[in-house]
mmCIF file of C-alpha atoms in Angstrom:
data_model
loop_
_atom_site.group_PDB
_atom_site.id
_atom_site.type_symbol
_atom_site.label_atom_id
_atom_site.label_comp_id
_atom_site.label_asym_id
_atom_site.label_seq_id
_atom_site.Cartn_x
_atom_site.Cartn_y
_atom_site.Cartn_z
ATOM 1 C CA MET A 60 224.210 -129.705 200.426
ATOM 2 C CA THR A 61 225.938 -127.762 203.195
ATOM 3 C CA GLU A 62 229.436 -126.303 203.061
ATOM 4 C CA ARG A 63 230.396 -128.711 205.840
ATOM 5 C CA GLY A 64 229.133 -131.670 203.807
ATOM 6 C CA LEU A 65 231.075 -130.563 200.731
ATOM 7 C CA GLN A 66 234.204 -130.208 202.872
ATOM 8 C CA TYR A 67 233.754 -133.767 204.194
ATOM 9 C CA ILE A 68 233.407 -135.161 200.665
ATOM 10 C CA THR A 69 236.394 -133.342 199.170
ATOM 11 C CA ASP A 70 238.595 -134.223 202.155
ATOM 12 C CA ILE A 71 237.984 -137.901 201.444
ATOM 13 C CA LEU A 72 238.445 -137.475 197.693
ATOM 14 C CA LYS A 73 241.797 -135.782 198.391
ATOM 15 C CA GLY A 74 242.925 -138.600 200.678
ATOM 16 C CA GLN A 75 242.702 -136.514 203.844
ATOM 17 C CA GLU A 76 241.156 -137.290 207.206
ATOM 18 C CA PRO A 77 237.902 -135.293 207.452
ATOM 19 C CA GLN A 78 237.956 -132.736 210.228
ATOM 20 C CA LYS A 79 234.184 -132.671 210.790
ATOM 21 C CA GLN A 80 231.354 -135.135 210.256
ATOM 22 C CA PRO A 81 228.477 -134.059 207.957
ATOM 23 C CA GLU A 82 225.277 -132.882 209.607
ATOM 24 C CA ASP A 83 222.949 -134.446 207.016
ATOM 25 C CA TRP A 84 223.741 -137.859 205.552
ATOM 26 C CA TYR A 85 220.510 -137.851 203.526
ATOM 27 C CA GLY A 86 221.626 -134.686 201.757
ATOM 28 C CA LEU A 87 225.174 -135.960 201.362
ATOM 29 C CA LEU A 88 224.059 -139.254 199.792
ATOM 30 C CA GLY A 89 221.839 -137.410 197.325
ATOM 31 C CA PHE A 90 224.706 -135.085 196.405
ATOM 32 C CA LEU A 91 227.056 -138.026 195.781
ATOM 33 C CA GLN A 92 224.546 -139.697 193.475
ATOM 34 C CA SER A 93 223.664 -136.476 191.635
ATOM 35 C CA HIS A 94 227.352 -135.748 190.984
ATOM 36 C CA ARG A 95 228.079 -139.375 190.026
ATOM 37 C CA ILE A 96 230.833 -139.836 192.596
ATOM 38 C CA ALA A 97 229.183 -142.299 194.995
ATOM 39 C CA GLY A 98 231.486 -145.162 193.960
ATOM 40 C CA LEU A 99 234.570 -142.940 194.043
ATOM 41 C CA PHE A 100 233.709 -141.573 197.485
ATOM 42 C CA TYR A 101 233.007 -145.055 198.840
ATOM 43 C CA ASN A 102 236.228 -146.637 197.594
ATOM 44 C CA ARG A 103 238.423 -143.732 198.703
ATOM 45 C CA ALA A 104 236.850 -143.816 202.172
ATOM 46 C CA LYS A 105 237.475 -147.560 202.382
ATOM 47 C CA ARG A 106 241.078 -147.178 201.240
ATOM 48 C CA GLN A 107 241.682 -144.679 204.021
ATOM 49 C CA GLY A 108 239.870 -146.736 206.655
ATOM 50 C CA ILE A 109 237.300 -143.999 207.261
ATOM 51 C CA PRO A 110 234.173 -145.493 208.868
ATOM 52 C CA LEU A 111 230.817 -144.674 207.285
ATOM 53 C CA PRO A 112 227.354 -145.022 208.870
ATOM 54 C CA LYS A 113 226.096 -148.572 208.325
ATOM 55 C CA ARG A 114 223.162 -147.608 206.129
ATOM 56 C CA ALA A 115 225.255 -145.208 204.057
ATOM 57 C CA ASP A 116 228.003 -147.812 203.726
ATOM 58 C CA LYS A 117 225.533 -150.317 202.267
ATOM 59 C CA LEU A 118 224.042 -147.858 199.758
ATOM 60 C CA LEU A 119 227.443 -146.576 198.653
ATOM 61 C CA ARG A 120 228.889 -150.080 198.346
ATOM 62 C CA GLU A 121 225.983 -151.036 196.096
ATOM 63 C CA SER A 122 226.651 -147.952 193.938
ATOM 64 C CA PHE A 123 230.339 -148.846 193.696
ATOM 65 C CA GLU A 124 229.653 -152.468 192.759
ATOM 66 C CA ARG A 125 226.985 -151.464 190.250
ATOM 67 C CA GLN A 126 229.353 -148.997 188.587
ATOM 68 C CA LYS A 127 232.106 -151.610 188.534
ATOM 69 C CA ARG A 128 229.808 -154.023 186.708
ATOM 70 C CA ARG A 129 228.862 -151.278 184.270
ATOM 71 C CA THR A 130 232.494 -150.368 183.598
ATOM 72 C CA GLU A 131 233.418 -153.992 182.948
ATOM 73 C CA PHE A 132 230.345 -154.543 180.756
ATOM 74 C CA LEU A 133 230.879 -151.355 178.721
ATOM 75 C CA ARG A 134 234.501 -152.351 178.104
ATOM 76 C CA GLY A 135 233.390 -155.007 175.628
ATOM 77 C CA TYR A 136 231.402 -152.510 173.558
ATOM 78 C CA ILE A 137 234.275 -150.013 173.624
ATOM 79 C CA ALA A 138 236.636 -152.699 172.332
ATOM 80 C CA GLU A 139 234.160 -153.683 169.590
ATOM 81 C CA LEU A 140 233.798 -150.067 168.426
ATOM 82 C CA SER A 141 237.557 -149.460 168.612
ATOM 83 C CA GLU A 142 238.267 -152.461 166.377
ATOM 84 C CA ALA A 143 235.622 -151.409 163.844
ATOM 85 C CA LEU A 144 236.895 -147.828 163.672
ATOM 86 C CA GLU A 145 240.491 -148.979 163.266
ATOM 87 C CA ARG A 146 239.496 -151.195 160.341
ATOM 88 C CA SER A 147 237.748 -148.245 158.704
ATOM 89 C CA GLY A 148 240.865 -146.043 158.689
ATOM 90 C CA ILE A 149 238.912 -143.014 160.005
ATOM 91 C CA GLU A 150 240.740 -140.354 162.049
ATOM 92 C CA TYR A 151 239.156 -140.101 165.509
ATOM 93 C CA VAL A 152 239.995 -140.474 169.197
ATOM 94 C CA PHE A 153 238.221 -141.830 172.266
ATOM 95 C CA LEU A 154 237.578 -139.351 175.088
ATOM 96 C CA LYS A 155 236.864 -138.957 178.796
ATOM 97 C CA GLY A 156 235.561 -142.001 180.695
ATOM 98 C CA SER A 157 236.540 -144.566 178.068
ATOM 99 C CA VAL A 158 240.172 -143.458 178.421
ATOM 100 C CA LEU A 159 240.154 -142.903 182.182
ATOM 101 C CA THR A 160 238.773 -146.383 182.898
ATOM 102 C CA ASN A 161 240.664 -148.344 180.242
ATOM 103 C CA ILE A 162 243.970 -146.634 179.458
ATOM 104 C CA LEU A 163 244.543 -144.713 182.703
ATOM 105 C CA GLY A 164 242.674 -147.286 184.781
ATOM 106 C CA ASN A 165 244.263 -147.958 188.209
ATOM 107 C CA GLU A 166 246.603 -144.980 187.684
ATOM 108 C CA ILE A 167 243.717 -142.548 188.169
ATOM 109 C CA TYR A 168 240.622 -144.655 188.914
ATOM 110 C CA ALA A 169 239.961 -148.232 189.958
ATOM 111 C CA ASP A 170 237.028 -149.980 188.284
ATOM 112 C CA GLY A 171 233.856 -148.803 190.011
ATOM 113 C CA GLU A 172 235.195 -145.370 190.948
ATOM 114 C CA ARG A 173 234.653 -143.492 187.664
ATOM 115 C CA SER A 174 231.069 -143.271 186.453
ATOM 116 C CA SER A 175 230.771 -143.623 182.686
ATOM 117 C CA ASN A 176 227.393 -143.647 180.978
ATOM 118 C CA ASP A 177 228.464 -143.472 177.345
ATOM 119 C CA ILE A 178 231.279 -143.827 174.814
ATOM 120 C CA ASP A 179 232.637 -140.457 173.658
ATOM 121 C CA LEU A 180 234.485 -139.910 170.387
ATOM 122 C CA LEU A 181 236.106 -136.814 168.886
ATOM 123 C CA ALA A 182 236.454 -136.305 165.139
ATOM 124 C CA GLU A 183 236.624 -133.553 162.561
ATOM 125 C CA PRO A 184 233.241 -132.655 161.003
ATOM 126 C CA SER A 185 234.270 -134.184 157.663
ATOM 127 C CA CYS A 186 234.661 -137.615 159.314
ATOM 128 C CA VAL A 187 231.380 -137.659 161.223
ATOM 129 C CA GLY A 188 229.414 -139.340 158.430
ATOM 130 C CA GLU A 189 231.942 -142.177 158.196
ATOM 131 C CA ILE A 190 231.788 -142.782 161.956
ATOM 132 C CA GLU A 191 227.991 -142.746 161.827
ATOM 133 C CA LYS A 192 228.145 -145.450 159.161
ATOM 134 C CA VAL A 193 230.367 -147.633 161.364
ATOM 135 C CA LEU A 194 227.997 -147.198 164.309
ATOM 136 C CA ARG A 195 224.955 -148.127 162.225
ATOM 137 C CA GLU A 196 226.737 -151.220 160.938
ATOM 138 C CA LEU A 197 227.286 -152.231 164.586
ATOM 139 C CA GLY A 198 223.550 -151.850 165.302
ATOM 140 C CA TYR A 199 223.437 -148.358 166.825
ATOM 141 C CA VAL A 200 220.449 -146.056 166.227
ATOM 142 C CA GLN A 201 220.212 -142.285 166.787
ATOM 143 C CA GLY A 202 217.613 -141.854 169.494
ATOM 144 C CA GLU A 203 216.878 -142.333 173.181
ATOM 145 C CA TYR A 204 216.039 -145.413 175.234
ATOM 146 C CA SER A 205 212.550 -145.733 176.730
ATOM 147 C CA ALA A 206 212.812 -147.572 180.053
ATOM 148 C CA GLU A 207 209.042 -148.082 180.165
ATOM 149 C CA GLU A 208 208.746 -149.601 176.695
ATOM 150 C CA LYS A 209 212.253 -151.134 176.699
ATOM 151 C CA THR A 210 212.770 -149.847 173.181
ATOM 152 C CA ILE A 211 214.758 -147.136 171.405
ATOM 153 C CA ARG A 212 212.778 -144.099 170.242
ATOM 154 C CA PRO A 213 214.525 -142.831 167.098
ATOM 155 C CA TYR A 214 215.080 -139.071 166.908
ATOM 156 C CA THR A 215 213.338 -137.035 164.256
ATOM 157 C CA ARG A 216 215.429 -135.228 161.667
ATOM 158 C CA LEU A 217 214.619 -131.925 163.424
ATOM 159 C CA GLU A 218 215.943 -133.213 166.768
ATOM 160 C CA ILE A 219 219.141 -134.425 165.102
ATOM 161 C CA VAL A 220 219.766 -131.097 163.365
ATOM 162 C CA LYS A 221 218.951 -129.063 166.509
ATOM 163 C CA ARG A 222 221.493 -130.958 168.601
ATOM 164 C CA ARG A 223 224.152 -130.538 165.956
ATOM 165 C CA MET A 224 223.612 -126.784 165.666
ATOM 166 C CA ASN A 225 223.212 -126.007 169.389
ATOM 167 C CA ARG A 226 225.661 -128.386 171.041
ATOM 168 C CA GLY A 227 228.410 -129.040 168.532
ATOM 169 C CA GLU A 228 227.755 -132.764 168.787
ATOM 170 C CA VAL A 229 225.900 -135.469 166.949
ATOM 171 C CA ALA A 230 222.651 -136.784 168.424
ATOM 172 C CA PRO A 231 223.575 -139.873 170.476
ATOM 173 C CA PHE A 232 223.677 -143.365 169.012
ATOM 174 C CA ILE A 233 221.995 -146.056 171.127
ATOM 175 C CA LYS A 234 222.343 -149.825 170.995
ATOM 176 C CA ARG A 235 220.297 -152.342 172.954
ATOM 177 C CA THR A 236 222.339 -154.915 174.865
ATOM 178 C CA GLY A 237 219.861 -157.518 176.091
ATOM 179 C CA ASN A 238 221.283 -157.028 179.592
ATOM 180 C CA THR A 239 218.629 -156.441 182.271
ATOM 181 C CA GLU A 240 220.765 -154.150 184.415
ATOM 182 C CA ILE A 241 222.399 -152.279 181.509
ATOM 183 C CA PRO A 242 219.806 -152.438 178.707
ATOM 184 C CA PHE A 243 221.606 -150.090 176.300
ATOM 185 C CA VAL A 244 224.907 -148.399 175.545
ATOM 186 C CA GLU A 245 225.306 -144.914 174.082
ATOM 187 C CA ALA A 246 227.964 -143.511 171.744
ATOM 188 C CA ASP A 247 228.436 -139.759 171.256
ATOM 189 C CA ILE A 248 230.416 -138.105 168.447
ATOM 190 C CA ASN A 249 231.861 -134.684 169.267
ATOM 191 C CA PHE A 250 233.076 -132.429 166.460
ATOM 192 C CA SER A 251 233.555 -129.080 168.224
ATOM 193 C CA LEU A 252 235.599 -127.878 171.195
ATOM 194 C CA GLY A 253 233.215 -125.065 172.095
ATOM 195 C CA ASN A 254 229.509 -124.337 172.303
ATOM 196 C CA THR A 255 229.113 -123.610 168.600
ATOM 197 C CA PRO A 256 229.801 -126.121 165.779
ATOM 198 C CA GLY A 257 232.804 -124.287 164.318
ATOM 199 C CA ASP A 258 234.570 -123.455 167.579
ATOM 200 C CA GLY A 259 238.224 -124.492 167.879
ATOM 201 C CA GLN A 260 238.524 -126.337 164.561
ATOM 202 C CA GLU A 261 242.264 -125.744 164.193
ATOM 203 C CA LEU A 262 243.021 -127.186 167.621
ATOM 204 C CA LEU A 263 240.528 -130.005 167.065
ATOM 205 C CA ALA A 264 242.314 -130.974 163.845
ATOM 206 C CA GLU A 265 245.654 -131.137 165.666
ATOM 207 C CA MET A 266 244.121 -133.151 168.497
ATOM 208 C CA VAL A 267 242.569 -135.755 166.221
ATOM 209 C CA GLY A 268 245.544 -135.866 163.857
ATOM 210 C CA SER A 269 247.972 -136.541 166.689
ATOM 211 C CA GLY A 270 245.967 -139.404 168.211
ATOM 212 C CA LEU A 271 247.964 -142.461 169.308
ATOM 213 C CA THR A 272 246.918 -146.039 169.972
ATOM 214 C CA TYR A 273 247.558 -147.291 173.500
ATOM 215 C CA LYS A 274 247.017 -150.783 174.862
ATOM 216 C CA GLY A 275 245.444 -150.745 178.297
ATOM 217 C CA LYS A 276 242.538 -152.880 179.409
ATOM 218 C CA VAL A 277 241.459 -152.466 175.783
ATOM 219 C CA SER A 278 243.296 -151.002 172.786
ATOM 220 C CA LEU A 279 242.190 -147.424 172.047
ATOM 221 C CA ARG A 280 243.221 -144.482 169.886
ATOM 222 C CA VAL A 281 243.457 -141.561 172.303
ATOM 223 C CA LEU A 282 244.844 -138.052 172.672
ATOM 224 C CA GLY A 283 248.329 -137.396 173.980
ATOM 225 C CA GLU A 284 248.536 -136.533 177.676
ATOM 226 C CA GLU A 285 248.501 -132.730 177.325
ATOM 227 C CA MET A 286 245.772 -132.734 174.683
ATOM 228 C CA PHE A 287 243.672 -135.115 176.791
ATOM 229 C CA PHE A 288 243.950 -132.772 179.768
ATOM 230 C CA LEU A 289 243.115 -129.711 177.666
ATOM 231 C CA HIS A 290 240.101 -131.442 176.150
ATOM 232 C CA LEU A 291 238.721 -132.038 179.649
ATOM 233 C CA ILE A 292 239.302 -128.347 180.386
ATOM 234 C CA LEU A 293 237.523 -127.244 177.207
ATOM 235 C CA HIS A 294 234.630 -129.642 177.772
ATOM 236 C CA GLN A 295 234.071 -128.371 181.307
ATOM 237 C CA TYR A 296 234.315 -124.766 180.122
ATOM 238 C CA LYS A 297 231.772 -125.484 177.392
ATOM 239 C CA GLU A 298 229.294 -126.961 179.853
ATOM 240 C CA SER A 299 229.799 -123.989 182.177
ATOM 241 C CA CYS A 300 228.608 -121.713 179.347
ATOM 242 C CA LEU A 301 225.344 -123.394 178.396
ATOM 243 C CA TYR A 302 222.027 -122.447 179.983
ATOM 244 C CA PHE A 303 220.458 -125.835 179.327
ATOM 245 C CA MET A 304 223.287 -127.458 181.307
ATOM 246 C CA VAL A 305 222.489 -125.165 184.249
ATOM 247 C CA GLU A 306 218.828 -126.174 183.907
ATOM 248 C CA ARG A 307 219.912 -129.814 184.212
ATOM 249 C CA GLY A 308 222.215 -129.054 187.171
ATOM 250 C CA LYS A 309 225.275 -130.228 185.224
ATOM 251 C CA GLU A 310 227.366 -127.087 184.819
ATOM 252 C CA LEU A 311 229.562 -128.059 187.794
ATOM 253 C CA ASP A 312 229.498 -131.869 187.880
ATOM 254 C CA LEU A 313 231.943 -132.888 190.598
ATOM 255 C CA TYR A 314 233.036 -136.048 188.779
ATOM 256 C CA LYS A 315 234.300 -133.905 185.885
ATOM 257 C CA LEU A 316 236.169 -131.574 188.223
ATOM 258 C CA ALA A 317 237.620 -134.664 189.921
ATOM 259 C CA ASP A 318 238.974 -135.929 186.573
ATOM 260 C CA ILE A 319 240.974 -132.725 186.182
ATOM 261 C CA TYR A 320 242.057 -132.652 189.826
ATOM 262 C CA TYR A 321 243.390 -136.222 189.780
ATOM 263 C CA LEU A 322 245.263 -135.735 186.495
ATOM 264 C CA ILE A 323 247.013 -132.728 188.016
ATOM 265 C CA GLU A 324 247.758 -134.569 191.258
ATOM 266 C CA ALA A 325 249.135 -137.601 189.384
ATOM 267 C CA GLU A 326 251.330 -135.347 187.206
ATOM 268 C CA ALA A 327 249.885 -137.283 184.279
ATOM 269 C CA PHE A 328 250.907 -134.639 181.726
ATOM 270 C CA ASP A 329 253.548 -131.981 181.140
ATOM 271 C CA GLN A 330 252.016 -128.854 182.640
ATOM 272 C CA LYS A 331 254.410 -126.479 180.890
ATOM 273 C CA LYS A 332 253.635 -128.035 177.515
ATOM 274 C CA ALA A 333 249.882 -127.877 178.177
ATOM 275 C CA VAL A 334 250.166 -124.145 178.953
ATOM 276 C CA GLU A 335 252.175 -123.587 175.755
ATOM 277 C CA ILE A 336 249.424 -125.253 173.717
ATOM 278 C CA ALA A 337 246.761 -123.232 175.545
ATOM 279 C CA ASN A 338 248.611 -120.028 174.715
ATOM 280 C CA GLN A 339 249.176 -121.062 171.113
ATOM 281 C CA TYR A 340 245.457 -121.680 170.535
ATOM 282 C CA GLN A 341 244.294 -118.753 172.690
ATOM 283 C CA ILE A 342 242.392 -120.855 175.220
ATOM 284 C CA ILE A 343 244.475 -119.816 178.220
ATOM 285 C CA ASP A 344 241.520 -117.934 179.733
ATOM 286 C CA ARG A 345 239.441 -121.117 179.575
ATOM 287 C CA LEU A 346 242.211 -123.019 181.329
ATOM 288 C CA GLY A 347 242.272 -120.385 184.081
ATOM 289 C CA ALA A 348 238.490 -120.362 184.542
ATOM 290 C CA VAL A 349 238.230 -124.151 184.893
ATOM 291 C CA LEU A 350 241.272 -124.398 187.165
ATOM 292 C CA GLN A 351 239.542 -121.795 189.348
ATOM 293 C CA GLN A 352 236.506 -124.093 189.582
ATOM 294 C CA VAL A 353 238.664 -127.112 190.453
ATOM 295 C CA GLY A 354 240.836 -125.177 192.903
ATOM 296 C CA GLU A 355 237.907 -123.663 194.775
ATOM 297 C CA VAL A 356 235.869 -126.865 195.025
ATOM 298 C CA PHE A 357 238.890 -128.909 196.183
ATOM 299 C CA GLU A 358 240.353 -125.984 198.163
ATOM 300 C CA ASP A 359 243.738 -126.469 196.548
ATOM 301 C CA ASP A 360 246.017 -123.443 196.865
ATOM 302 C CA ALA A 361 248.492 -124.646 194.232
ATOM 303 C CA ILE A 362 245.780 -125.000 191.597
ATOM 304 C CA LEU A 363 244.305 -121.625 192.535
ATOM 305 C CA THR A 364 247.724 -120.018 192.199
ATOM 306 C CA GLU A 365 248.071 -121.471 188.697
ATOM 307 C CA ALA A 366 244.576 -120.291 187.802
ATOM 308 C CA GLN A 367 245.460 -116.724 188.790
ATOM 309 C CA LYS A 368 248.238 -116.706 186.183
ATOM 310 C CA TYR A 369 245.850 -117.378 183.325
ATOM 311 C CA GLY A 370 242.739 -115.396 184.306
ATOM 312 C CA ILE A 371 239.930 -116.622 186.511
ATOM 313 C CA GLU A 372 236.877 -114.826 185.129
ATOM 314 C CA GLN A 373 233.997 -117.285 184.994
ATOM 315 C CA PRO A 374 232.224 -117.516 181.629
ATOM 316 C CA ASP A 375 228.825 -116.001 180.982
ATOM 317 C CA VAL A 376 225.984 -118.489 180.581
ATOM 318 C CA VAL A 377 224.333 -118.390 177.160
ATOM 319 C CA ASP A 378 220.755 -119.348 176.326
ATOM 320 C CA TYR A 379 220.795 -119.800 172.555
ATOM 321 C CA GLU A 380 217.069 -120.543 172.291
ATOM 322 C CA ARG A 381 215.966 -117.315 174.039
ATOM 323 C CA LYS A 382 219.036 -115.399 172.823
ATOM 324 C CA ARG A 383 220.023 -114.235 176.306
ATOM 325 C CA ARG A 384 223.268 -113.959 178.233
ATOM 326 C CA TYR A 385 223.585 -114.402 182.019
ATOM 327 C CA GLU A 386 226.237 -113.919 184.697
ATOM 328 C CA TRP A 387 226.731 -115.602 188.071
ATOM 329 C CA THR A 388 225.969 -113.742 191.291
ATOM 330 C CA VAL A 389 227.493 -116.137 193.868
ATOM 331 C CA PRO A 390 230.848 -117.966 194.313
ATOM 332 C CA ILE A 391 231.579 -121.395 192.841
ATOM 333 C CA ARG A 392 231.283 -123.378 196.087
ATOM 334 C CA GLU A 393 227.860 -121.902 196.824
ATOM 335 C CA ARG A 394 226.718 -122.850 193.326
ATOM 336 C CA ILE A 395 227.881 -126.464 193.560
ATOM 337 C CA CYS A 396 226.182 -126.889 196.939
ATOM 338 C CA SER A 397 222.828 -125.864 195.448
ATOM 339 C CA TYR A 398 220.574 -128.467 193.842
ATOM 340 C CA SER A 399 219.607 -125.904 191.214
ATOM 341 C CA ALA A 400 221.826 -122.898 190.545
ATOM 342 C CA LEU A 401 219.374 -121.187 188.172
ATOM 343 C CA LYS A 402 218.391 -118.756 190.923
ATOM 344 C CA TYR A 403 221.969 -117.467 191.008
ATOM 345 C CA LEU A 404 221.912 -116.313 187.382
ATOM 346 C CA ARG A 405 221.311 -112.673 186.476
ATOM 347 C CA GLN A 406 220.516 -111.612 182.937
ATOM 348 C CA LYS A 407 223.393 -109.625 181.483
ATOM 349 C CA GLY A 408 222.073 -108.845 178.023
ATOM 350 C CA GLU A 409 220.823 -110.158 174.709
ATOM 351 C CA LEU A 410 222.801 -112.202 172.179
#
């Protein structure tokens, strides 16, 4: 992806008329798909009346319509899980895409704009077993879906333990749907706010304990506005820190940066209150680092000014398996334009 192509994309996502056309539509289309914003880009371009090349228009429209079908289909499974969890009396909250497409839907994203591949939950470690029981009762299995065999391959005990220790999350739960286009749904239970299992437990307890039930397109227990925003910040910071996320090219997913950008633009939370919470729980540096990412990618001076107040040092990247620590050698925009940013890491030391 070229700098000019990135500029074209973010202009449209910001609701601005692009100043220059991209040089390489093949590269741009691949970037949109890789960053899971093809539907968002398409619908925002259409809203603004920005013409797209005929072939690109067709491909992007198909992506938008496919994501819209997925969002609508997943909504039924989210509602089913929400009802089961409410009956159980467990403390938990729904996160990320489930909230953005069902509670904040149309305020932030129209159906088809926000890509959502799974159902994310947040709970304290002591409640994880109870949530796992609810998921199993609904027919979910811990494992991964095999597209070739059209079956679920259950994880071994070792795989389950490794994910819990290294990622601060439970190995995903999968359920077959019988739908040809969307053959399975995935539910993920998060029980840590950082990249180690015990990170941020005090804040996590307050987040989960203060969850409220909202009725949107479905009824969900979710975080309050400021906590929801801060969770997105912490999740993005966490993924910025992990070597295996860099290996997968997911340390700077544009759709995640867009979530944060649009919440800020919509004034969907009390910024002063969010900063107070960040200071209270000593995560203000994480807020600054992620706002720096968002501000640079979207070239937003106001966000960059806020980031400067809190500290903009980008986190080191940690490889827990090899026990190594790395630092970045190029700016954020250069990293996001690269298909693989591994070449921009420099070893900084040992863990």
